[in-house]
PDB file of C-alpha atoms in Angstrom:
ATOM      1  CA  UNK A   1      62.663  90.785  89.728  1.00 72.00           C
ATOM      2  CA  UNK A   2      62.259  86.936  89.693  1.00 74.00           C
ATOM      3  CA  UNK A   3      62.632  86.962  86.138  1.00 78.00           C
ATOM      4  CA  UNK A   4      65.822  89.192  86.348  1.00 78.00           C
ATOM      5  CA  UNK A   5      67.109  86.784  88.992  1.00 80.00           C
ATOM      6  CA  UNK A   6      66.244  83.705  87.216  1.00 83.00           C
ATOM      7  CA  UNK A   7      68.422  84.714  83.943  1.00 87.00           C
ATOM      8  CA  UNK A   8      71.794  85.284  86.311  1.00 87.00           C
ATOM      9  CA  UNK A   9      71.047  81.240  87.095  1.00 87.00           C
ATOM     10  CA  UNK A  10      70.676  80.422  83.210  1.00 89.00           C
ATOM     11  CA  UNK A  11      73.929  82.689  82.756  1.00 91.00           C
ATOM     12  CA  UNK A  12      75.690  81.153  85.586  1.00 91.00           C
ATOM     13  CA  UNK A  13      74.621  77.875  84.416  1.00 92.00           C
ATOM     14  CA  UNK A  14      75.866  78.817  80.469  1.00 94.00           C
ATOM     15  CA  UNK A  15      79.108  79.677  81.523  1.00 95.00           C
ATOM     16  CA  UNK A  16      80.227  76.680  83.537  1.00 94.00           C
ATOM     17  CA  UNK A  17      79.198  74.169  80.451  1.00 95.00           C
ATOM     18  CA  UNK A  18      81.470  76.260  78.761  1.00 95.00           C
ATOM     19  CA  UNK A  19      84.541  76.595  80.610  1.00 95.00           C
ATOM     20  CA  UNK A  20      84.145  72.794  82.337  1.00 95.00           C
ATOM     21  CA  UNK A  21      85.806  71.400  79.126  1.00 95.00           C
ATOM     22  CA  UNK A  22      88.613  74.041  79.515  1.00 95.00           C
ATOM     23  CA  UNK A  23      89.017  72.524  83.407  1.00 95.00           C
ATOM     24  CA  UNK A  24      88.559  69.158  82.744  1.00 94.00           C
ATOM     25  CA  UNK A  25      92.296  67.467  82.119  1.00 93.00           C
ATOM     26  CA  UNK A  26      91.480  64.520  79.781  1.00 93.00           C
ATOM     27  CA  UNK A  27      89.420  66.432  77.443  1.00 95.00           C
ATOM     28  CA  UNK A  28      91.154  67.575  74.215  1.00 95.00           C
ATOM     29  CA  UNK A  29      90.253  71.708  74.730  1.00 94.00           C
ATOM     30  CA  UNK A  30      92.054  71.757  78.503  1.00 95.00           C
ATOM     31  CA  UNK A  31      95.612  70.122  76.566  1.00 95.00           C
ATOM     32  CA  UNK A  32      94.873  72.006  73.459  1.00 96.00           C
ATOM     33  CA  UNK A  33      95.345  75.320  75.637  1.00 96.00           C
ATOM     34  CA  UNK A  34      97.885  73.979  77.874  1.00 96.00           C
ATOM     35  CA  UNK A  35      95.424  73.717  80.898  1.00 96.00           C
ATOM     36  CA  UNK A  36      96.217  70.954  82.354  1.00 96.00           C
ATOM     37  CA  UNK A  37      97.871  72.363  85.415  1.00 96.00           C
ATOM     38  CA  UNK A  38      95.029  75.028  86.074  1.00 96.00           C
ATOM     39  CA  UNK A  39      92.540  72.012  85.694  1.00 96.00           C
ATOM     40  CA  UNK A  40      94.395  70.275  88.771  1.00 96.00           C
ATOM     41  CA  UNK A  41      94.449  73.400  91.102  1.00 96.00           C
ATOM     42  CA  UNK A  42      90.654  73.706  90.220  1.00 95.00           C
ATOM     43  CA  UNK A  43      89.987  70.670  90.749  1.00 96.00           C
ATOM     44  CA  UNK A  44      92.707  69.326  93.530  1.00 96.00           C
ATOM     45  CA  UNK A  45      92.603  72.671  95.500  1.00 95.00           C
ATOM     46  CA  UNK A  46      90.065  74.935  94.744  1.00 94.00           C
ATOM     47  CA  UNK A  47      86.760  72.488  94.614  1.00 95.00           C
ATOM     48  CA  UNK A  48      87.765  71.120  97.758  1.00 95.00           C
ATOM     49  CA  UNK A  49      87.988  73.978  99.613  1.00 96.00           C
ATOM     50  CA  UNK A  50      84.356  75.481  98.255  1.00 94.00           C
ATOM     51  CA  UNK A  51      82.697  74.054 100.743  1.00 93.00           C
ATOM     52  CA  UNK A  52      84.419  75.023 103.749  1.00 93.00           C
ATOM     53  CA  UNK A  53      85.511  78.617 102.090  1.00 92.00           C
ATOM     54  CA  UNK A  54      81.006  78.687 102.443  1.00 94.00           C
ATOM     55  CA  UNK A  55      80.668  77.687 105.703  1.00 93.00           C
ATOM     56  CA  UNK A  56      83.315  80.195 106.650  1.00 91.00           C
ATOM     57  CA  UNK A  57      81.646  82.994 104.989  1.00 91.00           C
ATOM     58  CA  UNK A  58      78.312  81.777 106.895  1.00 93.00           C
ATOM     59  CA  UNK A  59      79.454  81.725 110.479  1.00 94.00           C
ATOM     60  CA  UNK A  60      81.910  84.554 109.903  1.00 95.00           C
ATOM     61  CA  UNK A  61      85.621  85.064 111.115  1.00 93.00           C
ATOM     62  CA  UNK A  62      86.055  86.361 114.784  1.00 95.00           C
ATOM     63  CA  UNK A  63      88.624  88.927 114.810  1.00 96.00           C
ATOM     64  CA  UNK A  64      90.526  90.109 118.211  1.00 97.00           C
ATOM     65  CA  UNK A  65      89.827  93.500 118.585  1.00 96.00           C
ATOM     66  CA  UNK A  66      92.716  93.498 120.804  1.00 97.00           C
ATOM     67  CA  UNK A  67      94.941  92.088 119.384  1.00 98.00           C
ATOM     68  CA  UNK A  68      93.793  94.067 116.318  1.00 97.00           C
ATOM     69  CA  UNK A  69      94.541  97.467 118.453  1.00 97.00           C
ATOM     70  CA  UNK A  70      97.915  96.441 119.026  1.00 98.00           C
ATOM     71  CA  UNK A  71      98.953  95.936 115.848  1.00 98.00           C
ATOM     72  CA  UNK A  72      97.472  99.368 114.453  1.00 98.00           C
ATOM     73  CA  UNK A  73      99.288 100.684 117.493  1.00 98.00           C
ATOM     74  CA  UNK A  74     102.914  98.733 116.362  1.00 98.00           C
ATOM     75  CA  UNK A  75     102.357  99.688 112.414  1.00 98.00           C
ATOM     76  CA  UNK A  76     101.292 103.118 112.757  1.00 98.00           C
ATOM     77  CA  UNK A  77     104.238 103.592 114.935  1.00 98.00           C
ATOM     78  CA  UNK A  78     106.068 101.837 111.973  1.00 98.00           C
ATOM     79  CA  UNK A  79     104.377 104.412 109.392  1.00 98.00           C
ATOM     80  CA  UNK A  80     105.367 107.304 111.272  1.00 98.00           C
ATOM     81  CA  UNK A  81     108.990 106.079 111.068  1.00 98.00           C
ATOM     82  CA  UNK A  82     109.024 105.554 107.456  1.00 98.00           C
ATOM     83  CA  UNK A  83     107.704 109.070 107.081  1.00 98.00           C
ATOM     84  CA  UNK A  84     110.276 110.494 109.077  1.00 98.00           C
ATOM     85  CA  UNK A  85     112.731 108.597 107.561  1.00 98.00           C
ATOM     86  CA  UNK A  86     111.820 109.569 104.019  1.00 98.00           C
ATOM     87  CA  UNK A  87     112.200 113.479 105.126  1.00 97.00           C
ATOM     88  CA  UNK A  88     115.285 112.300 106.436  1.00 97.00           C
ATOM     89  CA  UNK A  89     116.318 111.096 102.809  1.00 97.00           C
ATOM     90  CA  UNK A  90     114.855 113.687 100.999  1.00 97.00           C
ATOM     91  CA  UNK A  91     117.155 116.663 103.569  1.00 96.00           C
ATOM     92  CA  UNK A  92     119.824 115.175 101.383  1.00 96.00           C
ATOM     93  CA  UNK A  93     118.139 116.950  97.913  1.00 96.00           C
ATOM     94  CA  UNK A  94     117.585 120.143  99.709  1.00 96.00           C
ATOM     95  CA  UNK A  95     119.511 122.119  98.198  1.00 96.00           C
ATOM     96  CA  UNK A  96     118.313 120.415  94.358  1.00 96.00           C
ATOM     97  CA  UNK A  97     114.918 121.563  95.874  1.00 95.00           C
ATOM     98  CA  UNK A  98     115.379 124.804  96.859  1.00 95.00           C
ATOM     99  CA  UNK A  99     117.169 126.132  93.455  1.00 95.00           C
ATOM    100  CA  UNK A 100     113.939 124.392  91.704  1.00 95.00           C
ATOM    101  CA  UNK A 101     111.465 126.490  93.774  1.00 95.00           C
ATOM    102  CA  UNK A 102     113.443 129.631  92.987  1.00 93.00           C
ATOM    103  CA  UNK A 103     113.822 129.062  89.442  1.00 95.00           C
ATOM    104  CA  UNK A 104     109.873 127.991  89.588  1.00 93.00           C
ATOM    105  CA  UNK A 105     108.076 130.118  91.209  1.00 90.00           C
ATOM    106  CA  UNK A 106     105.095 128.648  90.524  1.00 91.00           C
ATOM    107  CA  UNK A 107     105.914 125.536  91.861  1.00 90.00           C
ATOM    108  CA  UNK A 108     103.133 122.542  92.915  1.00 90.00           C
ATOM    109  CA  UNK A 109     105.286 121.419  95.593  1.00 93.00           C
ATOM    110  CA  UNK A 110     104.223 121.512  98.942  1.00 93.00           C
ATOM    111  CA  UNK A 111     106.216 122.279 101.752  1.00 92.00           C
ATOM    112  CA  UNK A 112     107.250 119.815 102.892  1.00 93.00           C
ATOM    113  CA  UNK A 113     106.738 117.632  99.986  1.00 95.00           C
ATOM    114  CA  UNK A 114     103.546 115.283  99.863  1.00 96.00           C
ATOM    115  CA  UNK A 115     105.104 111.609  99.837  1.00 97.00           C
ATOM    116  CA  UNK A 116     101.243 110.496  98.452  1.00 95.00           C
ATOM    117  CA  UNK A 117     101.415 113.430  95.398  1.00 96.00           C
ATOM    118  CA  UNK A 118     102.385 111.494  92.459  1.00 96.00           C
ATOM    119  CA  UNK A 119     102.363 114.896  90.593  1.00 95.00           C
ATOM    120  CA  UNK A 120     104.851 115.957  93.746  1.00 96.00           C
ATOM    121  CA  UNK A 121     107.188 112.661  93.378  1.00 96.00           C
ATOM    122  CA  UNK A 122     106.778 113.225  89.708  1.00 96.00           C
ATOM    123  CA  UNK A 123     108.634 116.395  89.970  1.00 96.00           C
ATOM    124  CA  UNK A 124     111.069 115.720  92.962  1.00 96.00           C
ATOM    125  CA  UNK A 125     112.261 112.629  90.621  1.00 96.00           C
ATOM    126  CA  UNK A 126     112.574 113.778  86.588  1.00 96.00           C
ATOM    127  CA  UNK A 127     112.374 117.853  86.865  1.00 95.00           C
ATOM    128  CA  UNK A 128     114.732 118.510  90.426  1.00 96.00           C
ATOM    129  CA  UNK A 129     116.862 114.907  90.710  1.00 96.00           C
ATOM    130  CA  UNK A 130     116.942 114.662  86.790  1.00 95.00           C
ATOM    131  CA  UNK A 131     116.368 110.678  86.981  1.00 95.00           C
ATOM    132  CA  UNK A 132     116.207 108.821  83.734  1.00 94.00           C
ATOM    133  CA  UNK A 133     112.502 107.519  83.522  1.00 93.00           C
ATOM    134  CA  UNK A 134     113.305 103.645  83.502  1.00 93.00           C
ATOM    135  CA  UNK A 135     109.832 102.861  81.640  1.00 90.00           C
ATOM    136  CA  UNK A 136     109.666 104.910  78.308  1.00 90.00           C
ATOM    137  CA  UNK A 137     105.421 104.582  78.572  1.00 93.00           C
ATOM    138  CA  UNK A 138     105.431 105.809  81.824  1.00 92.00           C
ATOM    139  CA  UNK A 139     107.637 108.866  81.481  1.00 93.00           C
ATOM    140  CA  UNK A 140     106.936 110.147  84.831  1.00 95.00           C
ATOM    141  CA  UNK A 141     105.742 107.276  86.472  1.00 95.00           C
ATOM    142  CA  UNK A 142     105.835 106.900  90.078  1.00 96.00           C
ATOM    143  CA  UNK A 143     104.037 103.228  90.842  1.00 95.00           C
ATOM    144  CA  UNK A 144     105.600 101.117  92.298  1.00 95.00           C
ATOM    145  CA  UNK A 145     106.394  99.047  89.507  1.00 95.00           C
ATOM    146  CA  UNK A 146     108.369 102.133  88.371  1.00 96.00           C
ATOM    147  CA  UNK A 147     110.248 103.122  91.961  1.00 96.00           C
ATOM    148  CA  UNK A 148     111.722  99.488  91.810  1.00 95.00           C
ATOM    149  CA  UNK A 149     113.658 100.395  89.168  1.00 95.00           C
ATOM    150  CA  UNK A 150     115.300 103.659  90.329  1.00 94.00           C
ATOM    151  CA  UNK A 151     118.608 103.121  92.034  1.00 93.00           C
ATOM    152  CA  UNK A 152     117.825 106.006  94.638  1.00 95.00           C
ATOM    153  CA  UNK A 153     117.166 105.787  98.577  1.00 96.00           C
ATOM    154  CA  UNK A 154     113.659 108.487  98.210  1.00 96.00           C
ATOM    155  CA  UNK A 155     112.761 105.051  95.832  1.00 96.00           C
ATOM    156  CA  UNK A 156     113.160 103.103  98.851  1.00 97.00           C
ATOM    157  CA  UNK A 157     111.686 104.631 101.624  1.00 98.00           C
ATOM    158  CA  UNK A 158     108.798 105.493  99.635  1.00 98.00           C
ATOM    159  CA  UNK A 159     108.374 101.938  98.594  1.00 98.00           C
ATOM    160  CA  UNK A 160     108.977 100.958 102.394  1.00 98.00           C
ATOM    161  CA  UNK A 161     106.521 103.738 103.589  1.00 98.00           C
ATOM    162  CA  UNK A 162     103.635 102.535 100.870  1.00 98.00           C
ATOM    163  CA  UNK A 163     104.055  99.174 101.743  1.00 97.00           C
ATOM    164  CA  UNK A 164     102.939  99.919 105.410  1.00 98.00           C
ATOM    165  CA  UNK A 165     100.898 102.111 104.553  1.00 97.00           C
ATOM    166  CA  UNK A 166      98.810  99.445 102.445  1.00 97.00           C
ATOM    167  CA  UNK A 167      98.726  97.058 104.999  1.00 97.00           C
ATOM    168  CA  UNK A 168      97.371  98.938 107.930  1.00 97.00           C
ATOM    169  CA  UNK A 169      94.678 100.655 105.211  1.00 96.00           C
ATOM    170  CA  UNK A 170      93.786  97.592 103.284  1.00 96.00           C
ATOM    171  CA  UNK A 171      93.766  95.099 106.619  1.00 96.00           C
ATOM    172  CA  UNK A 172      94.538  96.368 110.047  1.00 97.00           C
ATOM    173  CA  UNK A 173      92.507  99.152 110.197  1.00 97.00           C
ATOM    174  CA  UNK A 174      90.070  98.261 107.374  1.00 97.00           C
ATOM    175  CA  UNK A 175      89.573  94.331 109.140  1.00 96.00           C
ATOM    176  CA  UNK A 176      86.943  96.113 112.188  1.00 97.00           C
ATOM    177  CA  UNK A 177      85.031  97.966 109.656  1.00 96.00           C
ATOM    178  CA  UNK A 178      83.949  95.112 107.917  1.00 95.00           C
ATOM    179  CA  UNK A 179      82.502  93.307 111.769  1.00 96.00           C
ATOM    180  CA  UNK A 180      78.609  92.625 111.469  1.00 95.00           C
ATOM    181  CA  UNK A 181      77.151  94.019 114.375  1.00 95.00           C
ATOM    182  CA  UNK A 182      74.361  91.338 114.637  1.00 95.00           C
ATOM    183  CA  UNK A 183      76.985  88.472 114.410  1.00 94.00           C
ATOM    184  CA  UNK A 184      80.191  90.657 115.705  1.00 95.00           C
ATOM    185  CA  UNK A 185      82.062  88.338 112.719  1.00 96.00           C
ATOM    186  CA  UNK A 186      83.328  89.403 109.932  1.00 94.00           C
ATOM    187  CA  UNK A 187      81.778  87.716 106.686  1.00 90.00           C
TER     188      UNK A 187
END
């Protein structure tokens, strides 16, 4: 293992003698590649920070539970609102629905239709709503790098619904999972 270990130092140690004349502003490979600006965040920003960024990660980040449990309260509230207000948007394409399921009986929609199915949204948007696929290598995209670019309200509310739903998954209610339970931080 020690010899294992000891070659991630040597390879660690290789790679910053090569990129430190890449991040170093008066030598002639950092202007040669136009690097002078990502030299000075390097060096005026990031550098400076290294130290307390380490001390940070050693004593950990408190988090208030708390406050913490009201804010999962307020944006799952939030979530459910979105959701009912994209079934609210989608009631308008009932009908458009309806005559698809008829004319296809074997259908992959759900009832009601899964706003986290991109095969779902896939259908609801080119085969029922008939929406010109704004990204020709993405025919039936539905990221939200494609949604962006729909002029419809479903676009919308599933972009508004996602967005919450990404916060409270990748923070709020993600943040307590991550607590050590010796230190009760998070590091």
């Amino acid at each position: 293992g020690y010899i294992y270990a000891a070659r991630d130092a040597v390879d660690t140690d290789e790679l910053v003698d090569w990129q430190l004349p890449y991040l170093t502003q008066d030598n002639p490979l950092c202007r040669q590649y136009g690097l002078e600006k990502v030299s000075k965040v390097f060096w005026d920003i990031e550098m400076p920070c290294l130290e307390v960024l380490a001390d940070m990660e050693d004593t950990g980040v408190a988090l208030d539970m708390k406050f913490n449990a009201e804010l999962s309260e307020k944006y799952h509230k939030q979530l459910d609102e979105k959701l009912d207000n994209f079934y609210s948007v989608l009631n308008m394409y009932k009908d458009e629905i309806q005559s698809y399921k008829i004319k296809n009986p074997n259908h992959k929609l759900s009832e009601p239709i899964n706003i986290g199915s991109p095969t779902q949204l896939a259908i609801l948007f080119y085969d029922i709503l008939k929406i010109e696929p704004p990204d020709s290598s993405k025919p039936r995209g539905t990221g939200s790098e494609i949604l962006e670019k729909i002029d419809n309200p479903l676009c919308k509310a599933i972009l508004d619904y996602r967005a919450t739903s990404k916060l409270l998954t990748t923070y709020i209610d993600k943040l307590p999972e991550c607590i050590n339970p010796k230190t009760g931080r998070i590091h």
